[in-house]
Tab-separated table of C-alpha atoms in Angstrom:
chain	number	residue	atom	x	y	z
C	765	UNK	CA	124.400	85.364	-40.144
C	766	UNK	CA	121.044	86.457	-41.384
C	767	UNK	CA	121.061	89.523	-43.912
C	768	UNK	CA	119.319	92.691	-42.825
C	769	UNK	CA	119.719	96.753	-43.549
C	770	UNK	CA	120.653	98.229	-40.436
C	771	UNK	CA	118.837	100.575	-37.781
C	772	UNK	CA	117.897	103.637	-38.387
C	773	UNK	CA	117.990	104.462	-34.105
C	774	UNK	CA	116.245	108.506	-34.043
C	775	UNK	CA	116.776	109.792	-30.119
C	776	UNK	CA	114.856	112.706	-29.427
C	777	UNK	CA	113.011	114.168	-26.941
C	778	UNK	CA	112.910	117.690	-25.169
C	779	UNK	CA	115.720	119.891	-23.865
C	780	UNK	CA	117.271	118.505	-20.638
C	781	UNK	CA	115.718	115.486	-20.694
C	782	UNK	CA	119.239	113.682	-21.145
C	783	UNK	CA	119.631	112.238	-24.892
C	784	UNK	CA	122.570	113.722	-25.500
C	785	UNK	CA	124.228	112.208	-22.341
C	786	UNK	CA	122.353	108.701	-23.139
C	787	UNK	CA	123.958	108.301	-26.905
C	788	UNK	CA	127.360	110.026	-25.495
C	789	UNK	CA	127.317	106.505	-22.926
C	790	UNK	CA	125.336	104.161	-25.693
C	791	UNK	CA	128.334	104.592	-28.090
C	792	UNK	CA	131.045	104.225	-25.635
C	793	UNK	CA	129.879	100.517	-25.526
C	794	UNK	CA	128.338	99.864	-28.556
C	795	UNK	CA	131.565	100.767	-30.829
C	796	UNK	CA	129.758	99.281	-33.931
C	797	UNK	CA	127.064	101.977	-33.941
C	798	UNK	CA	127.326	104.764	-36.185
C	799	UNK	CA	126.752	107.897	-35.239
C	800	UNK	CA	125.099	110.598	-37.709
C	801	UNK	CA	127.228	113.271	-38.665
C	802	UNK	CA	125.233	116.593	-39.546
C	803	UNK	CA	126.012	119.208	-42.015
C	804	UNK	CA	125.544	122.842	-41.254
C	805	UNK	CA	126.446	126.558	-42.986
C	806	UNK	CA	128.305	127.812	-39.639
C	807	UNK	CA	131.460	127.601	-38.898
C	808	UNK	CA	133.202	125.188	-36.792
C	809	UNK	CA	134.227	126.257	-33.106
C	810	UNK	CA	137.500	125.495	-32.093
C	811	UNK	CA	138.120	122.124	-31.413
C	812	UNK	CA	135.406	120.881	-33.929
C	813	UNK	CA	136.287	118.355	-36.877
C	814	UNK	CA	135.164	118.185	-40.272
C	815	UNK	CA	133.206	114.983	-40.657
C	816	UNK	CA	133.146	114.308	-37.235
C	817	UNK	CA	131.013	117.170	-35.047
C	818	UNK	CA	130.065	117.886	-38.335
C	819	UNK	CA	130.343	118.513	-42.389
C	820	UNK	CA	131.211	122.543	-42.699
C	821	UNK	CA	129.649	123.400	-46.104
C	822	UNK	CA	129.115	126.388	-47.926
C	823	UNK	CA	125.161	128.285	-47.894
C	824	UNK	CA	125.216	127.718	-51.860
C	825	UNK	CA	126.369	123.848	-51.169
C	826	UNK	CA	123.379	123.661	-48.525
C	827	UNK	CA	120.550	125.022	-50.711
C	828	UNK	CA	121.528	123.202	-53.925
C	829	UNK	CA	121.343	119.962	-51.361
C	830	UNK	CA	117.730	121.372	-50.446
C	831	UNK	CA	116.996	121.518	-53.391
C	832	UNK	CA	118.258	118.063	-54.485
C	833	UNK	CA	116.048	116.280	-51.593
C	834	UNK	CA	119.554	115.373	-50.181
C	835	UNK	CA	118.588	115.812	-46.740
C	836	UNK	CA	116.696	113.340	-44.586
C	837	UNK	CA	116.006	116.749	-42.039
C	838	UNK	CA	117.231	120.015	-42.303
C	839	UNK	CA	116.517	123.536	-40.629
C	840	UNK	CA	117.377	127.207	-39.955
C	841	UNK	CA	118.255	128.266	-36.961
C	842	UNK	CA	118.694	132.119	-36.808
C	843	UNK	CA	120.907	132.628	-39.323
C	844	UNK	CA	122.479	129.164	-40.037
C	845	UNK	CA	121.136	125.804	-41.540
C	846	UNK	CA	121.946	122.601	-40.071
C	847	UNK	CA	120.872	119.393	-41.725
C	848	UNK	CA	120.941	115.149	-41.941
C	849	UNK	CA	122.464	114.227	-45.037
C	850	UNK	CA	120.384	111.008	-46.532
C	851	UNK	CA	123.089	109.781	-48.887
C	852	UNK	CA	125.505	108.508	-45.957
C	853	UNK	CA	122.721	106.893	-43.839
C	854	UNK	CA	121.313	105.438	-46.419
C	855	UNK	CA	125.045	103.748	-47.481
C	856	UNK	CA	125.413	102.601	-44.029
C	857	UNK	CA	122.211	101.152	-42.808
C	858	UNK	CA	122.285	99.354	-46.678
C	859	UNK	CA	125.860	97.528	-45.285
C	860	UNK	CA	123.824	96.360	-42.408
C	861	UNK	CA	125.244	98.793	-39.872
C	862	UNK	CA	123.116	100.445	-37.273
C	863	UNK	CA	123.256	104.467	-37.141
C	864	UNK	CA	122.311	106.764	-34.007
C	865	UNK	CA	121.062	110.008	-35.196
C	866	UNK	CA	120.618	111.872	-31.933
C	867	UNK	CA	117.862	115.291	-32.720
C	868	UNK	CA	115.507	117.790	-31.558
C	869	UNK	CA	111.714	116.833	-32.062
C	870	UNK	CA	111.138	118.916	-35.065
C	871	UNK	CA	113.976	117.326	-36.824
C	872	UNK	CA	112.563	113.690	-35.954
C	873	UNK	CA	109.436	114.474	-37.258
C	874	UNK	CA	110.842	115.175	-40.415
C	875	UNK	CA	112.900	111.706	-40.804
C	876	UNK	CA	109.763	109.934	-39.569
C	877	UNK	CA	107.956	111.383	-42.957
C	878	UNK	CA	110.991	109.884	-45.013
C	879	UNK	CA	111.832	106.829	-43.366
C	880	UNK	CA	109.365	105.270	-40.959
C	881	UNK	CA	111.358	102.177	-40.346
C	882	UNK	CA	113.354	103.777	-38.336
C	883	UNK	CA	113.190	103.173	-34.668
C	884	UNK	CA	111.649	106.540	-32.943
C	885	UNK	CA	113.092	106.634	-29.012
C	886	UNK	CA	111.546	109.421	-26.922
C	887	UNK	CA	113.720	110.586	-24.140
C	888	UNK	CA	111.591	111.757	-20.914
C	889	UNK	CA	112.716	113.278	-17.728
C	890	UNK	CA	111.257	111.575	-14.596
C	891	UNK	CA	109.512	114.679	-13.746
C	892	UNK	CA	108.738	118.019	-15.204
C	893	UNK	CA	110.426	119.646	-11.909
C	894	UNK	CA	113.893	117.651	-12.568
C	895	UNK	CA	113.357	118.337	-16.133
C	896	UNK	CA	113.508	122.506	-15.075
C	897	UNK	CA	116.340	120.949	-12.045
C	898	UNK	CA	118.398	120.217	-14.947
C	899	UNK	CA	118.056	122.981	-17.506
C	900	UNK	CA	118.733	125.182	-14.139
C	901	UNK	CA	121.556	123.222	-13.446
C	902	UNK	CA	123.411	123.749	-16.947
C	903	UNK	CA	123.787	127.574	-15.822
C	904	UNK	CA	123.689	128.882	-19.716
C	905	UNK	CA	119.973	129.921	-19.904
C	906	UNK	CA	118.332	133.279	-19.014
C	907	UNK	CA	115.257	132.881	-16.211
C	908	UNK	CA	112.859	133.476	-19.374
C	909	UNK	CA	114.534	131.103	-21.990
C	910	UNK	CA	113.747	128.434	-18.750
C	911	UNK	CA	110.315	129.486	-18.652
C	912	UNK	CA	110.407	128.895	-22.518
C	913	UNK	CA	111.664	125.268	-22.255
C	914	UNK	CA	109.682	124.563	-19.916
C	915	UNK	CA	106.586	125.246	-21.162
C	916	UNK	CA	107.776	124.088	-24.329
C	917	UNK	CA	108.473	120.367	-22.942
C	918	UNK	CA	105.011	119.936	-21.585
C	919	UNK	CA	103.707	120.394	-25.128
C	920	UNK	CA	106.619	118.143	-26.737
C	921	UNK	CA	105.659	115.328	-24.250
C	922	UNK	CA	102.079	115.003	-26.049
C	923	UNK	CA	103.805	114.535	-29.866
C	924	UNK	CA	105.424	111.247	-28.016
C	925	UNK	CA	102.691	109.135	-29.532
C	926	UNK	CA	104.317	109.752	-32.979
C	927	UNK	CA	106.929	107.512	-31.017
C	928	UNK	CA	107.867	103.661	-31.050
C	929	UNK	CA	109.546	103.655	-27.627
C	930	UNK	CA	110.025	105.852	-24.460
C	931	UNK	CA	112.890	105.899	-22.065
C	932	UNK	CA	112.032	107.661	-18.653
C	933	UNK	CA	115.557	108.700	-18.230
C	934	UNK	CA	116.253	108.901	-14.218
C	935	UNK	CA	119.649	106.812	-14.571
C	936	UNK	CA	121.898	106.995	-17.319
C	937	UNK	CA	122.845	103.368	-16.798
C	938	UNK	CA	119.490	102.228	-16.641
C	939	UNK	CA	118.826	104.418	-19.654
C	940	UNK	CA	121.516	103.102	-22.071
C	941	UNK	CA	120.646	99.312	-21.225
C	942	UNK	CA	117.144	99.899	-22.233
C	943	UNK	CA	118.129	101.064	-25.429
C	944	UNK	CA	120.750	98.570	-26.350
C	945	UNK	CA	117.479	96.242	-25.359
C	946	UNK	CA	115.596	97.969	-27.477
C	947	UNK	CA	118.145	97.684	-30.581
C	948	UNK	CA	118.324	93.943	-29.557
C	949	UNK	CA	114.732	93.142	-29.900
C	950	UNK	CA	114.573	94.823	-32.945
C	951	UNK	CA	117.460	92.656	-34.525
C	952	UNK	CA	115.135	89.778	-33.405
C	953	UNK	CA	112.023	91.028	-35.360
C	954	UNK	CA	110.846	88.802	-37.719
C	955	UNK	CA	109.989	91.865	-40.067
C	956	UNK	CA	112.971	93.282	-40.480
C	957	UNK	CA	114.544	90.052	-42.490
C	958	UNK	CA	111.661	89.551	-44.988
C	959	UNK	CA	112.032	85.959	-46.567
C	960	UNK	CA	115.466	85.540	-45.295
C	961	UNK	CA	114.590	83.382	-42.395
C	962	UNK	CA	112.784	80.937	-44.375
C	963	UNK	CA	115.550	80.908	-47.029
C	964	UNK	CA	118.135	80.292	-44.736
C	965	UNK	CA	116.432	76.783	-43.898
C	966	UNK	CA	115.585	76.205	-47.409
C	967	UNK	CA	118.876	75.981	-48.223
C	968	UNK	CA	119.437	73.303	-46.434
C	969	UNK	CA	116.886	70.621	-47.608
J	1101	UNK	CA	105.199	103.923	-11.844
J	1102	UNK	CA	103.270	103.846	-14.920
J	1103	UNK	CA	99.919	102.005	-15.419
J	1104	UNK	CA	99.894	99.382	-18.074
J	1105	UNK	CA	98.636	95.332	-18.787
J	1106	UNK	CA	100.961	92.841	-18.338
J	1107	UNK	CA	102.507	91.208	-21.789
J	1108	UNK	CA	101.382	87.800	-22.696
J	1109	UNK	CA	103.944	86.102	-24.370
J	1110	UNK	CA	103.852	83.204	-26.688
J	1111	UNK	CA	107.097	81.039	-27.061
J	1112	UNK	CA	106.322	78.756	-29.865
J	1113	UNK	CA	108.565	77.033	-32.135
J	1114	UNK	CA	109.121	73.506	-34.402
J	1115	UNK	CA	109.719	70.565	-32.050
J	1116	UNK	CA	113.250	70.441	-30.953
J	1117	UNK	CA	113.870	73.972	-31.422
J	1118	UNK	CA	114.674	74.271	-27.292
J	1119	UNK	CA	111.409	76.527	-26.564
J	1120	UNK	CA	111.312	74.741	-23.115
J	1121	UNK	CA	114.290	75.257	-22.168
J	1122	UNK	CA	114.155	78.946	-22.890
J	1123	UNK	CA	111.106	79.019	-20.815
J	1124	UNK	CA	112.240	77.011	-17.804
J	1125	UNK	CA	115.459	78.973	-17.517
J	1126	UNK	CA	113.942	82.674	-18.306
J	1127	UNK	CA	111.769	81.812	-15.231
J	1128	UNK	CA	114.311	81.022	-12.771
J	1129	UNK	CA	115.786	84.436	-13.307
J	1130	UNK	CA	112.618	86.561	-13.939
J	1131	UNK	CA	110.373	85.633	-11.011
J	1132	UNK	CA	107.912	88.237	-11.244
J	1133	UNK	CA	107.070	86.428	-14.829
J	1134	UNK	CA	103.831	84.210	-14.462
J	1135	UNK	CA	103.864	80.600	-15.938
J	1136	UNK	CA	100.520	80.166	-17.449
J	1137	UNK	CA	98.810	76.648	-16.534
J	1138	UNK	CA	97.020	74.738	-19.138
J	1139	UNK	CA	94.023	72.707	-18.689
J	1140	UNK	CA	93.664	68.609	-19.426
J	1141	UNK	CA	91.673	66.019	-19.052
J	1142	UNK	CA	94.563	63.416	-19.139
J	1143	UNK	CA	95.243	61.789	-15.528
J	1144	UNK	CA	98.041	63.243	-13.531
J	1145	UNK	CA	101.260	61.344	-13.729
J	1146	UNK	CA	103.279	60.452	-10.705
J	1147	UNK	CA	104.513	63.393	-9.175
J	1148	UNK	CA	102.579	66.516	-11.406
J	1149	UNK	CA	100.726	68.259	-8.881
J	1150	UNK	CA	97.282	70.123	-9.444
J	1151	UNK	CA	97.516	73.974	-10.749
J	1152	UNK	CA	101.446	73.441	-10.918
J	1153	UNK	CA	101.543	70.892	-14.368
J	1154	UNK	CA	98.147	70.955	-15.266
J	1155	UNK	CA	94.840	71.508	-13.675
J	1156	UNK	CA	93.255	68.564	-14.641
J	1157	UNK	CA	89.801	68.630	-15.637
J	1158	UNK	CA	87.104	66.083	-16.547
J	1159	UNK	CA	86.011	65.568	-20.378
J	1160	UNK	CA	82.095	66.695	-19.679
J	1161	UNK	CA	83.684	70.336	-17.239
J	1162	UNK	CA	86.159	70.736	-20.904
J	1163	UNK	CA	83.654	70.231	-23.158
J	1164	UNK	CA	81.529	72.552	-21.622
J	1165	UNK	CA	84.430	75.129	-20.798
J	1166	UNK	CA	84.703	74.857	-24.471
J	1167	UNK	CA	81.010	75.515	-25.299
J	1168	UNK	CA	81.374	78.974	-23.182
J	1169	UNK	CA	84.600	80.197	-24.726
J	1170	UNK	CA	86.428	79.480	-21.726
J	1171	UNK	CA	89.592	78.963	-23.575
J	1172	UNK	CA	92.299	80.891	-25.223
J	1173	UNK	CA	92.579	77.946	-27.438
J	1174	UNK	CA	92.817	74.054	-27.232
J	1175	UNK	CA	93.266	71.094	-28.758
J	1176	UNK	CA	92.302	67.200	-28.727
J	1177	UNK	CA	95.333	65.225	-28.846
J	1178	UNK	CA	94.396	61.256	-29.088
J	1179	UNK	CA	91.904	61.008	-26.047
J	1180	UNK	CA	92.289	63.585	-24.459
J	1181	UNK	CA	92.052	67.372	-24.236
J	1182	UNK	CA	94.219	70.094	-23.489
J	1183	UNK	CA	93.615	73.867	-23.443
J	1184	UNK	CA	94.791	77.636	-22.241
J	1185	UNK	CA	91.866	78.606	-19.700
J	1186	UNK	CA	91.462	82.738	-20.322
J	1187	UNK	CA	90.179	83.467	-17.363
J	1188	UNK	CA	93.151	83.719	-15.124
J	1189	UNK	CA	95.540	84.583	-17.473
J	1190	UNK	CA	93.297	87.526	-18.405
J	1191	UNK	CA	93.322	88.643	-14.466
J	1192	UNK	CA	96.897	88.476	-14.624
J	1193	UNK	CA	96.970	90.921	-17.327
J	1194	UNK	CA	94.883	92.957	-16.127
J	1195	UNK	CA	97.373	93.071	-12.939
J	1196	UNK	CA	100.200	94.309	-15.110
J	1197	UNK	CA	102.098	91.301	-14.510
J	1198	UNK	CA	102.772	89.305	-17.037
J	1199	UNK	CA	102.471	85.830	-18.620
J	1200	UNK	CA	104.547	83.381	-20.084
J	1201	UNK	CA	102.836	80.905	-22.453
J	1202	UNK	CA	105.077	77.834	-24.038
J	1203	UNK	CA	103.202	76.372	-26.856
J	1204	UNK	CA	103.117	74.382	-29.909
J	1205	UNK	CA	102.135	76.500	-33.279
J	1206	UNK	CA	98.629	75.161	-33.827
J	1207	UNK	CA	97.789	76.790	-30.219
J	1208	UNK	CA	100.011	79.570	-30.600
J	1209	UNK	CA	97.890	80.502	-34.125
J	1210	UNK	CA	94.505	80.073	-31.762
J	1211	UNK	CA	95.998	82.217	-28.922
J	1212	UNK	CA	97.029	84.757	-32.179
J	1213	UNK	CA	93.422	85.513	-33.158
J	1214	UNK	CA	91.860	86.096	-30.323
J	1215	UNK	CA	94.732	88.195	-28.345
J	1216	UNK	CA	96.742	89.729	-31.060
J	1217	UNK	CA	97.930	92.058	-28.795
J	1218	UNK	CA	100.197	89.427	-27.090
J	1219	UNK	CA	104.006	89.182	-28.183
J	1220	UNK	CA	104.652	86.216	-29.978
J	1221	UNK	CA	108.358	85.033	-30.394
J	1222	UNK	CA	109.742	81.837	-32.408
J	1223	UNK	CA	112.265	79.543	-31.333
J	1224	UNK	CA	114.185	78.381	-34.364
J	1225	UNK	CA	116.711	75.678	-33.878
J	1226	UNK	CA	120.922	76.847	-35.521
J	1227	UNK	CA	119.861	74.490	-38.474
J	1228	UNK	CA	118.038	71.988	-39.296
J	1229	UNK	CA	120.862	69.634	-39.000
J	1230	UNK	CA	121.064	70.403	-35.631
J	1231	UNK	CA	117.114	70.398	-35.231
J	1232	UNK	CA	117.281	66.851	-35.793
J	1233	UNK	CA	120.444	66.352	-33.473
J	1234	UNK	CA	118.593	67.512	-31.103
J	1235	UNK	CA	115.471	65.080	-31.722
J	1236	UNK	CA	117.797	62.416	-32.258
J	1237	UNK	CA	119.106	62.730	-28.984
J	1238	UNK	CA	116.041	62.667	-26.891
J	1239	UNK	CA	116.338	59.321	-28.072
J	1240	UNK	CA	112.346	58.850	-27.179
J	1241	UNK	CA	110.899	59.033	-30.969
J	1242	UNK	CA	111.121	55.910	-33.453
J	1243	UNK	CA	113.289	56.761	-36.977
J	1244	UNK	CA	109.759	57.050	-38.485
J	1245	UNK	CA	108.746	59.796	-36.021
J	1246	UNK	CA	112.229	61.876	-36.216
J	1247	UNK	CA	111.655	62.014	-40.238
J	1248	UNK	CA	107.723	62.928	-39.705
J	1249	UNK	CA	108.753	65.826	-36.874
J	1250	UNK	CA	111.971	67.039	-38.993
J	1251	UNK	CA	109.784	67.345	-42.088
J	1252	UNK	CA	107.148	69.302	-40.145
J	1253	UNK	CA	109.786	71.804	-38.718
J	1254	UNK	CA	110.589	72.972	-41.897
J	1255	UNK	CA	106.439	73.699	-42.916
J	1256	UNK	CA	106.468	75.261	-39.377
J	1257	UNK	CA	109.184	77.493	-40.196
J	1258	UNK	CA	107.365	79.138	-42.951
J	1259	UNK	CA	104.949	80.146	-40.476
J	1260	UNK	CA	107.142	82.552	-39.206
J	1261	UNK	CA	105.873	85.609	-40.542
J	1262	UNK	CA	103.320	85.109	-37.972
J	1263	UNK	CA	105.545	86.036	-35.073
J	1264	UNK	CA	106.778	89.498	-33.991
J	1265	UNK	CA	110.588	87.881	-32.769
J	1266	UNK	CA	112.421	85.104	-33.730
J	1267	UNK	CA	115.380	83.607	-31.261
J	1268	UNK	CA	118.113	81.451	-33.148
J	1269	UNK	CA	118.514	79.205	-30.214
J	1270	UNK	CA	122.188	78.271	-30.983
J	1271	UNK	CA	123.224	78.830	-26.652
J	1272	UNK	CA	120.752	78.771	-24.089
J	1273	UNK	CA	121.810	81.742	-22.122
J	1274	UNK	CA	122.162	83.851	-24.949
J	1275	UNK	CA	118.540	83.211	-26.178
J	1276	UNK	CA	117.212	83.914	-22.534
J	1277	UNK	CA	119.181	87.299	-22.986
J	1278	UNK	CA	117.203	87.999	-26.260
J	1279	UNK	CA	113.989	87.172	-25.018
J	1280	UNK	CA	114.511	89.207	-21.443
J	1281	UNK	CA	115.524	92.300	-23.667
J	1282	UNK	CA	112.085	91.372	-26.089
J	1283	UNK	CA	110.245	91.808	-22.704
J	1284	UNK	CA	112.135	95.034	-21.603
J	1285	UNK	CA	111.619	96.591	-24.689
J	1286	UNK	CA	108.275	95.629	-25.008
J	1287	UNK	CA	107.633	97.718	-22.092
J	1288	UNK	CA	108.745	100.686	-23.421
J	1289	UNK	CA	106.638	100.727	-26.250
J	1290	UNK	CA	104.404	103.895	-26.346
J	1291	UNK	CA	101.819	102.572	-27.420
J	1292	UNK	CA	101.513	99.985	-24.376
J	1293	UNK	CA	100.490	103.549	-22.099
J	1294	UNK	CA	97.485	104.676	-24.301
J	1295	UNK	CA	97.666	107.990	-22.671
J	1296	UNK	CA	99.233	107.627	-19.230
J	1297	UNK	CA	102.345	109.100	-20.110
J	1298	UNK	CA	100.988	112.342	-20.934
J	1299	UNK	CA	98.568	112.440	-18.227
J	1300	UNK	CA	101.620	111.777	-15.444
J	1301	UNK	CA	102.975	114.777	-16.603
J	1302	UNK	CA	99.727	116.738	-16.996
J	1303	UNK	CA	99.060	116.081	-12.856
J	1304	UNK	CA	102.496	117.820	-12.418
J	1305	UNK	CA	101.280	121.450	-14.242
């Protein structure tokens, strides 16, 4: 086997256009992926584990990370911080292993300033009128927080050139395949193993 | 649907390596893939049939082809010539269907500077152990000729960096697999779309 760092696989894309169903699926049958934990200040919900919906830390523990340049993303959201720690990731994709890091678009943007060899997927609904369908559909928004999305999607859709790949995400099925092609071909880039290739031959003259 | 070219891809590789039979059998299952047809000025063999092998060309039409950049490279091998005509592959393109173009590395270098755009992908044989197995077993070249090709493969090799994918062709059907995912991800690459993803969603405001 030929030596590389693993993937770095950042899914994003706006509110109901399906990325969180799309990993859920991807890492049923991928079990070698690793998903990104993230670490936030609020506290965890019943049900939720430490270390595996997320890392429960302190405010104090959060900013000193901040301040540290721990975090490969982080934000506030009213009063709570939520945030990608880097020193994990980093451990993982250096063993080789791939890592799904599933976030909204403001968060990507942030990990693409850091680490740019990751592999940027952009999740789109088939239409702007399933897109609202959907968000509809989930029951749990006021008629003006739809309005909000919506409008707000439209404007997401034009950062998608900051993006490697697209996934026009009418079937989950179809969906998922498409990225496990897309983490495929990028295990068969030439790129991503350097002189390693070339090595591997050289050995054996 | 969304608008884009078709993908012109290059499947080049040492001798040996089992490009051709990655080609052949990725064509039986993908039938929407074109086959691009090369050009010679050789005589037909029993059985090769005009625009299906070759279209086969006289020396003073080739030369002159050549003279108006006709080609998307070619070579002269002994007596005769042989060479990628642009015109109908670049139609094909233009289509959005795309091409598949099996090629030594000389041509595959040509075809590299004037359509850099295409995706170029590397057959490498297991080993080269097996490399020359392989030519061994053809059992058409003289000892003299399996040492000149098996010394070649490995200066081919380190052409590599060249190439957007490499496929270690260890199993046939695996190494159709890898290059029908290269294609499928290749499609959803942003940047194939220019601006047609943003404007589908624009029409729908």
């Amino acid at each position: 086997m030929l030596k590389r760092k693993g993937i770095l696989l950042v899914v994003s894309g706006p509110s109901g256009a399906g990325k969180g169903t799309i990993c859920k699926e991807l890492l049923k049958s991928n079990d070698k992926i690793k998903l990104s934990v993230s670490a936030t200040t609020r506290s965890p919900r019943t049900g939720e584990v430490e270390g595996v919906n997320y890392f429960f830390i302190s405010k104090e523990k959060f900013k000193s990370m901040i301040d540290n340049g721990e975090f490969l993303e982080h934000a506030q959201i009213y009063d709570n911080f939520y945030g990608t720690p880097k020193a994990s990731i980093i451990e993982t994709l250096d063993k080789g292993q791939d890592v799904l890091l599933e976030i909204e678009m403001q968060g990507a943007k942030q990990i693409k300033d850091v680490y740019p060899e990751g592999v940027f997927i952009f999740v789109l609904p088939p239409s702007l009128e399933e897109l609202k369908n959907r968000i509809v559909g989930r029951g749990t928004e006021t008629q003006e927080e739809i309005e909000k999305r919506f409008s707000c999607a439209y404007k997401e859709i034009n950062l998608i050139s900051d993006y490697d790949y697209f996934i026009f995400n009418e079937d989950v099925d179809t969906s998922v395949k498409e990225v496990e092609c897309i983490i495929s071909s990028e295990k068969n880039k030439v790129s991503r193993y350097k002189n390693n290739i070339i090595e591997k031959f050289k050995e054996e003259l």
